Coordinates of C-alpha atoms in Angstrom, one line a residue:
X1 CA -42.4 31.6 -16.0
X2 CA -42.3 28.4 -14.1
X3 CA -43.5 26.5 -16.3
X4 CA -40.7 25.4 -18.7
X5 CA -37.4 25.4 -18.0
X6 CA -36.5 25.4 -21.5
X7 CA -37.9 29.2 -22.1
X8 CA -35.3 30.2 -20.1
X9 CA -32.2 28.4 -21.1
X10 CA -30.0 29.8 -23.7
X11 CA -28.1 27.6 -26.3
X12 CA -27.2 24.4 -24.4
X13 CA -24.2 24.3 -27.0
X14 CA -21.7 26.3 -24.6
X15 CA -22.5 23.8 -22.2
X16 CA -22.9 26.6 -19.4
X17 CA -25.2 26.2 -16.9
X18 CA -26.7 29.9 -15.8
X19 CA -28.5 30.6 -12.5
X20 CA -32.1 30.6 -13.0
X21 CA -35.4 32.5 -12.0
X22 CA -36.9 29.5 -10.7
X23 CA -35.0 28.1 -7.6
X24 CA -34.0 24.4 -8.4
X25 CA -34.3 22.5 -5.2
X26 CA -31.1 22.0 -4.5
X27 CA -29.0 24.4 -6.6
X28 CA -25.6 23.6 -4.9
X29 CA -26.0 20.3 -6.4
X30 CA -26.6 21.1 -10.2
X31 CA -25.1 18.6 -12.5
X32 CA -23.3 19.7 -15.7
X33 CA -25.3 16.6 -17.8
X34 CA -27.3 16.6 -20.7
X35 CA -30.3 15.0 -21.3
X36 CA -28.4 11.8 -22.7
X37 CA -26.2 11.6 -19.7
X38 CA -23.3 13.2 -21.6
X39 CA -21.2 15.1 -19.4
X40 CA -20.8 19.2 -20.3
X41 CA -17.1 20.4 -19.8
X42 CA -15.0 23.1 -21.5
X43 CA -18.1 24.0 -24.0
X44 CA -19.1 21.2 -25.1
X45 CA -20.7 17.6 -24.6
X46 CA -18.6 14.8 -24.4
X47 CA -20.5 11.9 -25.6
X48 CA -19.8 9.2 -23.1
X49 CA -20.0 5.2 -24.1
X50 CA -21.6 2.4 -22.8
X51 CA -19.4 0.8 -20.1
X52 CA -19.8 -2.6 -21.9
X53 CA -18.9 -1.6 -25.3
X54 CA -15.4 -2.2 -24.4
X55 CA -14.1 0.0 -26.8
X56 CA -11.3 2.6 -26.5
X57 CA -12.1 5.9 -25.4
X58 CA -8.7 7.3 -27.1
X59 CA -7.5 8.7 -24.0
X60 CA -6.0 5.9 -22.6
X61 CA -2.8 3.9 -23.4
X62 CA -3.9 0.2 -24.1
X63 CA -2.9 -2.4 -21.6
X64 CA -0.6 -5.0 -21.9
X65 CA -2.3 -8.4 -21.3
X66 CA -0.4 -8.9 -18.0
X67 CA -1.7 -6.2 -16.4
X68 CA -1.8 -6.7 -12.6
X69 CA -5.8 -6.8 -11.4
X70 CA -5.4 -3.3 -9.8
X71 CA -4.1 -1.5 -13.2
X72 CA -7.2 -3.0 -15.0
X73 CA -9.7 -1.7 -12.6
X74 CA -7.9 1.6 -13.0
X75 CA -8.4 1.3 -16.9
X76 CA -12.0 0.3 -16.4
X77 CA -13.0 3.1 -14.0
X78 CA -11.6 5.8 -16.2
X79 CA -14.1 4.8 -18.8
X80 CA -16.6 4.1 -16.6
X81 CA -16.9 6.8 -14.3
X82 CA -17.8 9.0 -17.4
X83 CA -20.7 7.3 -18.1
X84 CA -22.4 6.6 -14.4
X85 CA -22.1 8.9 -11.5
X86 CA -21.6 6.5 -8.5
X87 CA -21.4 6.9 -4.8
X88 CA -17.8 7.8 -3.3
X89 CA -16.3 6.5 -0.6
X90 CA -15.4 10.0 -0.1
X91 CA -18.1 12.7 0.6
X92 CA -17.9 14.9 -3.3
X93 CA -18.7 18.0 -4.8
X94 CA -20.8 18.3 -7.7
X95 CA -18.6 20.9 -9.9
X96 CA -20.4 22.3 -13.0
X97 CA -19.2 24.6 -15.4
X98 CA -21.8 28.1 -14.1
X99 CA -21.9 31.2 -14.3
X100 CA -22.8 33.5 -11.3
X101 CA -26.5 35.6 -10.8
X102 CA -24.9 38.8 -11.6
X103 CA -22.9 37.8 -14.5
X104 CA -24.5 39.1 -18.0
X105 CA -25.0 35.7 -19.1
X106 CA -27.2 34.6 -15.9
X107 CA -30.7 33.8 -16.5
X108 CA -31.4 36.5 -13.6
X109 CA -31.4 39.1 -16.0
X110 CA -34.9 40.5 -14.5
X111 CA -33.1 41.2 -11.3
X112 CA -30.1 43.1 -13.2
X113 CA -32.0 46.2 -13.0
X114 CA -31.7 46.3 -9.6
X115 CA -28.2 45.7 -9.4
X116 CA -27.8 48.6 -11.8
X117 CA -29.4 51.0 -9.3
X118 CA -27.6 49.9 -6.6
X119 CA -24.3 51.1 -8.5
X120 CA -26.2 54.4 -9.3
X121 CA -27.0 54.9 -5.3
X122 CA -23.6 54.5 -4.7
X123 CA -22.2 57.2 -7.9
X124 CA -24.5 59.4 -5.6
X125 CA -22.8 58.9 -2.5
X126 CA -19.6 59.4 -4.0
X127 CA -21.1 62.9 -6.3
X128 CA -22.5 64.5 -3.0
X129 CA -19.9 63.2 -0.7
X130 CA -16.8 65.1 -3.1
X131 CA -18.9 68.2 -3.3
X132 CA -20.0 67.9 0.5
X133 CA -15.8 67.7 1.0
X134 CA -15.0 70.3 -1.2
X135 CA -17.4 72.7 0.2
X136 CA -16.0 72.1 3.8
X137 CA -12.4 70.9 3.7
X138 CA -11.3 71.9 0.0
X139 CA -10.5 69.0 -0.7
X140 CA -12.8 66.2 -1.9
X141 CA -11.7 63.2 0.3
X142 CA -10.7 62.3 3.2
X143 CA -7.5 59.8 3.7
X144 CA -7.6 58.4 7.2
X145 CA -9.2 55.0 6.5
X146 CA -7.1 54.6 3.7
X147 CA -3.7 55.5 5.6
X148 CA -4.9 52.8 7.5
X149 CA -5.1 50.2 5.2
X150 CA -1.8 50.9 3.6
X151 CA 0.2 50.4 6.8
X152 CA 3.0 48.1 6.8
X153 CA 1.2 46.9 4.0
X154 CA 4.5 45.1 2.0
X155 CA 5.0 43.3 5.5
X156 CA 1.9 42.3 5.2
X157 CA 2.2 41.2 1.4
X158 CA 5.3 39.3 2.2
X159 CA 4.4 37.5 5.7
X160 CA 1.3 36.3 3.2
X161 CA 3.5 35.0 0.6
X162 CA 5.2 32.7 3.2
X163 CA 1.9 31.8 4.4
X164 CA 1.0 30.5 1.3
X165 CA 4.1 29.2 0.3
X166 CA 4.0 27.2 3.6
X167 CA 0.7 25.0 2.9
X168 CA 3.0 23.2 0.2
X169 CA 4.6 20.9 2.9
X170 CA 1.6 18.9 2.7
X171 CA 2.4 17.7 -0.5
X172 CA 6.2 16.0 0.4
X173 CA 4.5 15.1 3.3
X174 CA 2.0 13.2 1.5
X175 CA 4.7 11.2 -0.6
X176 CA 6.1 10.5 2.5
X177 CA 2.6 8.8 3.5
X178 CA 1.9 7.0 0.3
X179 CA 5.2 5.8 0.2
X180 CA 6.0 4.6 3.9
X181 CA 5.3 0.8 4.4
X182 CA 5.1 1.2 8.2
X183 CA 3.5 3.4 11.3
X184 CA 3.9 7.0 8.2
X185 CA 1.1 5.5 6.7
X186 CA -2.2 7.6 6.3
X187 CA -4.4 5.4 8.3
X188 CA -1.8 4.7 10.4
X189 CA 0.5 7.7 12.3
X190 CA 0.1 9.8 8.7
X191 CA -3.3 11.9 9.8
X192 CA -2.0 12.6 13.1
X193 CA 1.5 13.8 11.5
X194 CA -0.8 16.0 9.4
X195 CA -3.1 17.5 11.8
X196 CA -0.1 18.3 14.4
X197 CA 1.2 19.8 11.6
X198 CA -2.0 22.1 10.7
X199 CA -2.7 22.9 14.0
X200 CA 1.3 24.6 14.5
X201 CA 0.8 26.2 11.3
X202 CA -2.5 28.0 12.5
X203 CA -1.3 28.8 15.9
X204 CA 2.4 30.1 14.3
X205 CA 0.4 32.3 11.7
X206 CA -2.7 33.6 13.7
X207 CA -0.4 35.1 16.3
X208 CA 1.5 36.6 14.1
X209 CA 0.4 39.9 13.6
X210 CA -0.3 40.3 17.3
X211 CA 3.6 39.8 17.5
X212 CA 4.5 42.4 14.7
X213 CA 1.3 44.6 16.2
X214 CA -0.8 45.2 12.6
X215 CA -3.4 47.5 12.7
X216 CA -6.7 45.4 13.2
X217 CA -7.1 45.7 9.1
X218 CA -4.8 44.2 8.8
X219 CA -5.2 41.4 11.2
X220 CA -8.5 40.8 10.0
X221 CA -7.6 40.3 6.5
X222 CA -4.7 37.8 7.6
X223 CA -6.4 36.1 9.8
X224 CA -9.3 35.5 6.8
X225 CA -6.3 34.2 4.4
X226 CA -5.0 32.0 7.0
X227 CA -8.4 30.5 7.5
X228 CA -8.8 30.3 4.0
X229 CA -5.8 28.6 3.3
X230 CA -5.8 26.1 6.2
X231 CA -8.9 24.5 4.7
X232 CA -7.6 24.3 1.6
X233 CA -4.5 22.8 3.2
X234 CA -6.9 20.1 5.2
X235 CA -8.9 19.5 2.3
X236 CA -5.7 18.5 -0.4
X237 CA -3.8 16.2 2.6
X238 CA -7.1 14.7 4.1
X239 CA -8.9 13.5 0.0
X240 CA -5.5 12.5 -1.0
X241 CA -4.5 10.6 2.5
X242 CA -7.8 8.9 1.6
X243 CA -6.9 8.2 -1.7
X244 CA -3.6 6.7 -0.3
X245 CA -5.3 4.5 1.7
X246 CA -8.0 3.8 -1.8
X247 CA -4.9 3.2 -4.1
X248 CA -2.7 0.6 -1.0
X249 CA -6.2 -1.2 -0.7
X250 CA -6.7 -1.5 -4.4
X251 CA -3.6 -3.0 -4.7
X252 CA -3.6 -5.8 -2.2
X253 CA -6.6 -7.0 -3.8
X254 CA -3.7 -8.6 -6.6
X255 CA -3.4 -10.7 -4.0
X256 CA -6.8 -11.6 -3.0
X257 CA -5.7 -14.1 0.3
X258 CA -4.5 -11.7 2.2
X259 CA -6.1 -8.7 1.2
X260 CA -9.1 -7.7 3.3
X261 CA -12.3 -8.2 0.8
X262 CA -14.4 -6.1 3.4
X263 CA -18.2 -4.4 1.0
X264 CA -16.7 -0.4 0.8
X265 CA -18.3 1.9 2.8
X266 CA -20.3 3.9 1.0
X267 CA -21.0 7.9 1.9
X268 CA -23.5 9.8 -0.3
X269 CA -22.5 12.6 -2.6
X270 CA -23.3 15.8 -1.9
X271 CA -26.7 15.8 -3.6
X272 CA -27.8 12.9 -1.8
X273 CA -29.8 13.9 1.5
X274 CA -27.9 12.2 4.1
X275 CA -30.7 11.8 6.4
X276 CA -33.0 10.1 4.0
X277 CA -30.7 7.4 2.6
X278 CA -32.5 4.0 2.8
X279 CA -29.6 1.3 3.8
X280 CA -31.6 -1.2 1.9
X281 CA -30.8 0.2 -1.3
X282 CA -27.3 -0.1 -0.1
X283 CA -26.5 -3.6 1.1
X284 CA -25.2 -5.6 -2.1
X285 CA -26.8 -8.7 -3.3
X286 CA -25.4 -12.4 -2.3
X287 CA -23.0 -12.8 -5.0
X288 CA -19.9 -15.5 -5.2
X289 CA -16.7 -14.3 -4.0
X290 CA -15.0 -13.8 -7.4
X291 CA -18.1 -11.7 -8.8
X292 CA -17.7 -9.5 -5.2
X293 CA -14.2 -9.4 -4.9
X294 CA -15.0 -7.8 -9.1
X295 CA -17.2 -5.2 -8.0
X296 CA -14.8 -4.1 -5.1
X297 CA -12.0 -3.9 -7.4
X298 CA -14.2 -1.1 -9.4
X299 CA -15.5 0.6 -6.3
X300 CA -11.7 1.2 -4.8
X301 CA -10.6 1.9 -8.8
X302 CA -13.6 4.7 -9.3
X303 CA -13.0 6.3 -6.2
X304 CA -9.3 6.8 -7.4
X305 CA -10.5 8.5 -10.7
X306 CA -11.5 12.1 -11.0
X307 CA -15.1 12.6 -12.0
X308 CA -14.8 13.9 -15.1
X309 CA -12.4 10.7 -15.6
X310 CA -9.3 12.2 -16.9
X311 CA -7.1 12.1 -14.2
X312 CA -6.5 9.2 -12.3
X313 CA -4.6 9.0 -8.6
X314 CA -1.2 9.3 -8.2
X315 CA -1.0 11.4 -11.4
X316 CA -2.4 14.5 -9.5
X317 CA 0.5 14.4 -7.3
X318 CA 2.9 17.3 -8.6
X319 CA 3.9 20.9 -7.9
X320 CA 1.7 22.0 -11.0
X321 CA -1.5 20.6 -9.4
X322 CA -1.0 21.9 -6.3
X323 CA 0.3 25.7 -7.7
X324 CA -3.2 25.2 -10.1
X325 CA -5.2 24.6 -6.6
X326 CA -4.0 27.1 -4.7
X327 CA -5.0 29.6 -7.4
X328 CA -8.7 28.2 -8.1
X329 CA -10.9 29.6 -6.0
X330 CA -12.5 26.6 -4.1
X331 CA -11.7 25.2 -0.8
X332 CA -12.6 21.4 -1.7
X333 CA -10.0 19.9 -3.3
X334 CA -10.6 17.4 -6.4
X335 CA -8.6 15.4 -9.1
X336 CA -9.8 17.4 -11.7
X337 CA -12.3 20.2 -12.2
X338 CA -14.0 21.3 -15.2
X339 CA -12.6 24.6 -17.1
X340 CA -13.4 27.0 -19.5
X341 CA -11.8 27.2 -23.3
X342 CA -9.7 29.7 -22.3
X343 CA -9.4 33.2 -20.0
X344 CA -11.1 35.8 -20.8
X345 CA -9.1 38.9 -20.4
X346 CA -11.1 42.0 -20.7
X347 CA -13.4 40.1 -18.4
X348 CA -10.2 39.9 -16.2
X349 CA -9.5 42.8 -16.2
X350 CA -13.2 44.7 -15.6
X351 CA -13.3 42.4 -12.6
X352 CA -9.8 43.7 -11.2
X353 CA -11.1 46.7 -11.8
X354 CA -14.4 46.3 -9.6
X355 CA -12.0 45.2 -7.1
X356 CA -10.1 48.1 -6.7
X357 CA -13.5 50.1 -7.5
X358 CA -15.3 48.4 -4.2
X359 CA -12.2 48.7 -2.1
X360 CA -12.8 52.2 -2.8
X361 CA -15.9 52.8 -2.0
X362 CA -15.4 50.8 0.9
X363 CA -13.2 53.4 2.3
X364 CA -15.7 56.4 1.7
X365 CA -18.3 54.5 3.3
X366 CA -16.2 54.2 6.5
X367 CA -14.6 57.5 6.4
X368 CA -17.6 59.7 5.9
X369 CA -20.8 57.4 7.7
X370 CA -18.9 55.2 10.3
X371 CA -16.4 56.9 11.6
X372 CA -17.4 60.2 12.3
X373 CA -20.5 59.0 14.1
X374 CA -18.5 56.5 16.0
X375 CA -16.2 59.0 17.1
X376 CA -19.0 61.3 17.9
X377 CA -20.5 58.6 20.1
X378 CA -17.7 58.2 22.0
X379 CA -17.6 61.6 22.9
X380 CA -20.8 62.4 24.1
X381 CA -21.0 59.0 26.2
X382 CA -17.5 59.9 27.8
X383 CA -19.6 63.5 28.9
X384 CA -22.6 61.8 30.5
X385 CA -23.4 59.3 33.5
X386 CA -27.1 59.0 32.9
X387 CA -28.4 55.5 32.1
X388 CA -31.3 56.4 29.8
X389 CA -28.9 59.1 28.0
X390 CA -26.4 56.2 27.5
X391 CA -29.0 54.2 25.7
X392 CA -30.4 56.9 23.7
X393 CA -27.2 57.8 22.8
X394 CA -26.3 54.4 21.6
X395 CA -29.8 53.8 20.0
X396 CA -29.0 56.7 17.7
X397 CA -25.6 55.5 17.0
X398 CA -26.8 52.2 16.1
X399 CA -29.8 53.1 13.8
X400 CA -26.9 55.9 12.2
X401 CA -24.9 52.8 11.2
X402 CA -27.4 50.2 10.2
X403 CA -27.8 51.5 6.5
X404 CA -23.8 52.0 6.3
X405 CA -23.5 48.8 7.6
X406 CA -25.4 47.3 5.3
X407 CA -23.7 49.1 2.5
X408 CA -21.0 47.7 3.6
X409 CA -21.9 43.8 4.2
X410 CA -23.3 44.1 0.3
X411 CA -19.9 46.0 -1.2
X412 CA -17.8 43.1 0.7
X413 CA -19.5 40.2 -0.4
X414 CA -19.5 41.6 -3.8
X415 CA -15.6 42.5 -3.8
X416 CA -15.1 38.7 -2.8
X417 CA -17.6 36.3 -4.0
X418 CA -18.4 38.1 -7.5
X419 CA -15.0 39.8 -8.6
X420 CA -11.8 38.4 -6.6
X421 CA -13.2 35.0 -7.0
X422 CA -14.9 35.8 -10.7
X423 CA -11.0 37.0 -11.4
X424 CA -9.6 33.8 -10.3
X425 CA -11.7 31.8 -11.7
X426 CA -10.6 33.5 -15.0
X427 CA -7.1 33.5 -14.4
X428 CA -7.4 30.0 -13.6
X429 CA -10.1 28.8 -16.1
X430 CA -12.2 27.7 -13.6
X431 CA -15.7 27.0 -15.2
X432 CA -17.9 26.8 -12.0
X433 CA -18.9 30.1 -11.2
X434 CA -21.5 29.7 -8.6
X435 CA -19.5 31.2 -5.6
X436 CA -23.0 31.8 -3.7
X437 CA -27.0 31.3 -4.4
X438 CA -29.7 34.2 -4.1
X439 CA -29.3 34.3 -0.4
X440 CA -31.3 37.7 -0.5
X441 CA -34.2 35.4 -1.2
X442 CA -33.9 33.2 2.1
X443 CA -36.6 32.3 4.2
X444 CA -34.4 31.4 7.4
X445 CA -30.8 31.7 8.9
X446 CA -30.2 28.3 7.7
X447 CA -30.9 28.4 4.4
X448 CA -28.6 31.8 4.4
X449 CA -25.9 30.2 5.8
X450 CA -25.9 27.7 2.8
X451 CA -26.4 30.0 0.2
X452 CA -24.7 33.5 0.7
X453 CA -20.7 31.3 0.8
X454 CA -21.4 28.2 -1.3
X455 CA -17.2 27.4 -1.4
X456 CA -17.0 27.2 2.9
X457 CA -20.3 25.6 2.5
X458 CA -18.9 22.6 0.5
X459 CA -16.1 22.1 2.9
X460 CA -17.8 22.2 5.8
X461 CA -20.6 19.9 4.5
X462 CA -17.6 17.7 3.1
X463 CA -14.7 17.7 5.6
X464 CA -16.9 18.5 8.5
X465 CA -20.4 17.1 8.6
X466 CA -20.3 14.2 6.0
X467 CA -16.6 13.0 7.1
X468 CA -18.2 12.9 10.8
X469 CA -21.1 11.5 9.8
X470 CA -20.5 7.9 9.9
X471 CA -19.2 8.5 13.5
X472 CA -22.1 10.0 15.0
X473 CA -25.6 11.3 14.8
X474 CA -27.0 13.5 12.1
X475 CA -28.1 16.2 15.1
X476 CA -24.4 15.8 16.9
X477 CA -22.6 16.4 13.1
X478 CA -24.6 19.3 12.9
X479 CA -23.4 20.5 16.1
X480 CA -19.9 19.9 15.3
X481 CA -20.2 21.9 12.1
X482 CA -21.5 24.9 13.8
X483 CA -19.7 24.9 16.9
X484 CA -16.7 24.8 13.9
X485 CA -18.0 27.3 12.1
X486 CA -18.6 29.8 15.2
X487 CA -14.8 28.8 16.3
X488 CA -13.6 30.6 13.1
X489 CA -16.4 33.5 13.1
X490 CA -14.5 34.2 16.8
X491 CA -11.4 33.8 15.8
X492 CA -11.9 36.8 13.4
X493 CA -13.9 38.6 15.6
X494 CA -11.5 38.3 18.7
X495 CA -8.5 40.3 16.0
X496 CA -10.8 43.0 16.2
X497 CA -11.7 43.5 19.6
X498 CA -8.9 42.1 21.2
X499 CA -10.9 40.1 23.6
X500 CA -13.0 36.9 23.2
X501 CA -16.9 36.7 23.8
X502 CA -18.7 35.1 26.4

């Protein structure tokens, strides 16, 4: 089974890349290329051409001669960075057009069995738990989780509109950047203008519902949006303050005298192991200055060009863009990303469907196996003073709610990584599918913590570890990204119990 890919692949000609039996070594790093180099987007192969044919690719207006230096990189680049994936000065994300393991299309058809009998388990709760109800109460559910949930919940809808709605600064605020010719400038007084900024906008929003007093449901669930949305926030003003800085660079090359004509820093991609780059393969050769300050020129004009080369920085800079990024679900912004033909709606509208089917059975999982034996706990502990009756009592309780538990952890991530984001990805046309990697088949925390959330993944290994990298040592960027990453995991844990850990 391992030994040909090929036997497993299904026609190449939608240009779909499917999960696959056989673990690739790197799977977040898949590249949608064919064997020729071609690029797969949208369903097809686009045939790329040489970089020194010099011929039009049809998608660009022709120059007039007396173009400026900067305006002919640009042209350059967009043909170019078709043809040759090159290393950014900003740390990327290899977007594909995938489908996820569950979907019917995934080459982990094998393991779809599995996932059928998983549903029939549950149809089994849900049988015996109605009758179980009926037989005792009359009635075949219980409503007190989902009275809970439904609190204030058009408050909540509409405080979570404004939430959104409020990330959208960033973008005036970025004009105001690119556009300043003094201290507003990105590298200048524009990052610090944005992070106050962020940092107000979490503290305003976090403390929110502790103002209004929501029910810890709802707290949770604002308090994962708001997380949610500030790094999508820090990812679209941090790449396009870097862009800014790309684009004024770029352009003071036209004047070559006074420019700074400084080799770019390179950073790796994010397929490249950062701890086994050899700088050797790096350094550029001793050219003349014209032939150097040539190759810079195309360094600062890729970087501004989206990898699939169809958009080119400013042109991203509009209310559409940022309305279509808000909506796909990815944290890490880019230029452009690959899409599908067109949405599929009776896809759409089976995976809304799941949604609301999950959310339900999330509510009869915690109404019939968590609740009553949490309640029951807390009775019988509040009626004893005995130490080794304390921790029988909560030995019981725990081993009572490991296998709801886990029911639980399963029927969230699928709610969220296979059908809310599988919907927006269809709303959106978002081809890469590949929300998360078969985490159940982890041999360490580690390699869960990559695999079972691929999109906080990416920005952390983007925005976190590989923006810090150049600052300091592969061991303390790891530290930073964790000690991040447990920040937030607090954060939402301290909505719940009201009280922060030690």
């Amino acid at each position: 089974m391992a030994h040909s890919t090929s036997q497993h692949r299904h026609d190449a000609s939608d240009g779909i890349i499917r999960p696959r039996p056989v673990k690739p070594g790197n799977p977040a790093v898949l590249r949608a290329q064919g064997e020729d180099g071609g690029l797969k987007t949208n369903g097809g192969l686009i045939k790329l051409e040489s970089p020194a044919s010099g011929l039009s690719s049809g998608r660009s207006t022709p120059l007039p001669p007396d173009a400026p230096p900067s305006a002919l990189s640009i042209s350059s680049a967009r043909k170019q960075v078709r043809a040759q994936q090159k290393h950014r000065l900003f740390p990327s994300i290899d977007y594909a057009a995938r489908v996820s393991h569950f979907d019917p299309k995934s080459d982990y058809r094998d393991f779809r069995g599995f996932f059928v009998l998983f549903w029939i388990g549950l149809a089994i709760m849900v049988i015996t738990t109605m009758l179980r109800n009926i037989k005792d109460t009359g009635v075949p559910f219980r409503f007190g989780v989902w009275a809970l949930l439904i609190e204030r919940v058009w408050q909540l809808a509409l405080t979570d509109a404004a939430m959104v709605l409020s990330t959208s600064l960033s973008l005036p605020l970025h004009k105001i950047f690119r556009n300043s010719k003094g201290w507003l400038k990105w590298a200048s007084g524009g990052m610090a203008v944005q992070s106050i900024y962020q940092a107000c906008w979490l503290v305003l929003w976090v403390n929110w519902p502790f103002i209004y007093g929501w029910t810890w449901t709802a707290q949770v669930f604002f308090t994962l949006h708001t997380i949610i949305f500030l790094m999508k926030m820090h990812s679209y003003a941090f790449y396009n303050g870097h862009l800014s800085t790309t684009e004024h660079r770029l352009s003071a090359l036209d004047n070559p005298e006074s420019a700074s004509t400084a080799a770019a820093v390179r950073y790796p991609r994010s397929s490249t192991n950062l701890n086994k780059l050899d700088p050797s393969k790096e350094k550029k050769a001793h050219k003349d200055e014209e032939e150097a300050l040539s190759e810079l020129r195309e360094d600062l004009a890729i970087e501004l060009t989206s990898p699939l080369g169809q958009v080119t920085y400013p042109q991203n800079l509009t209310w559409s863009n940022y309305a279509d990024y808000i909506l796909v679900p990815t944290l890490c912004y880019e230029l452009e990303y690959p899409r599908t033909e067109r949405t599929q709606y009776l896809e759409l509208f089976w995976k809304t469907l799941a949604v609301f089917g999950c959310i339900f059975l999330l509510t009869i999982t915690s109404e019939e196996f968590i609740v009553p034996v949490l309640h029951d706990a807390s009775i019988r502990l509040n009626s004893i003073s005995s130490t080794s009756e304390t921790l029988l009592i909560m030995s019981e309780t725990i081993s009572l709610l490991l296998f709801p538990f886990m029911v639980t952890f399963l029927l969230i991530f699928l709610v969220i990584f296979e059908y809310v984001l599988g919907a927006f990805a269809e709303i959106t046309c978002f081809a890469d599918r590949h929300f998360y990697s078969d985490w159940w088949n982890s041999c360490d925390w580690l390699e869960f913590s990559r695999e079972w959330n691929i999109p906080v993944h990416h920005f952390l290994r983007r925005h976190v570890y590989g923006a810090s990298r150049p600052y300091l040592s592969r061991n303390m960027s790891m530290v930073v990204t964790f000690l991040l990453s447990a920040l937030g995991h607090e954060l939402v844990l301290g909505c719940i119990t009201k009280k922060v850990r030690g």
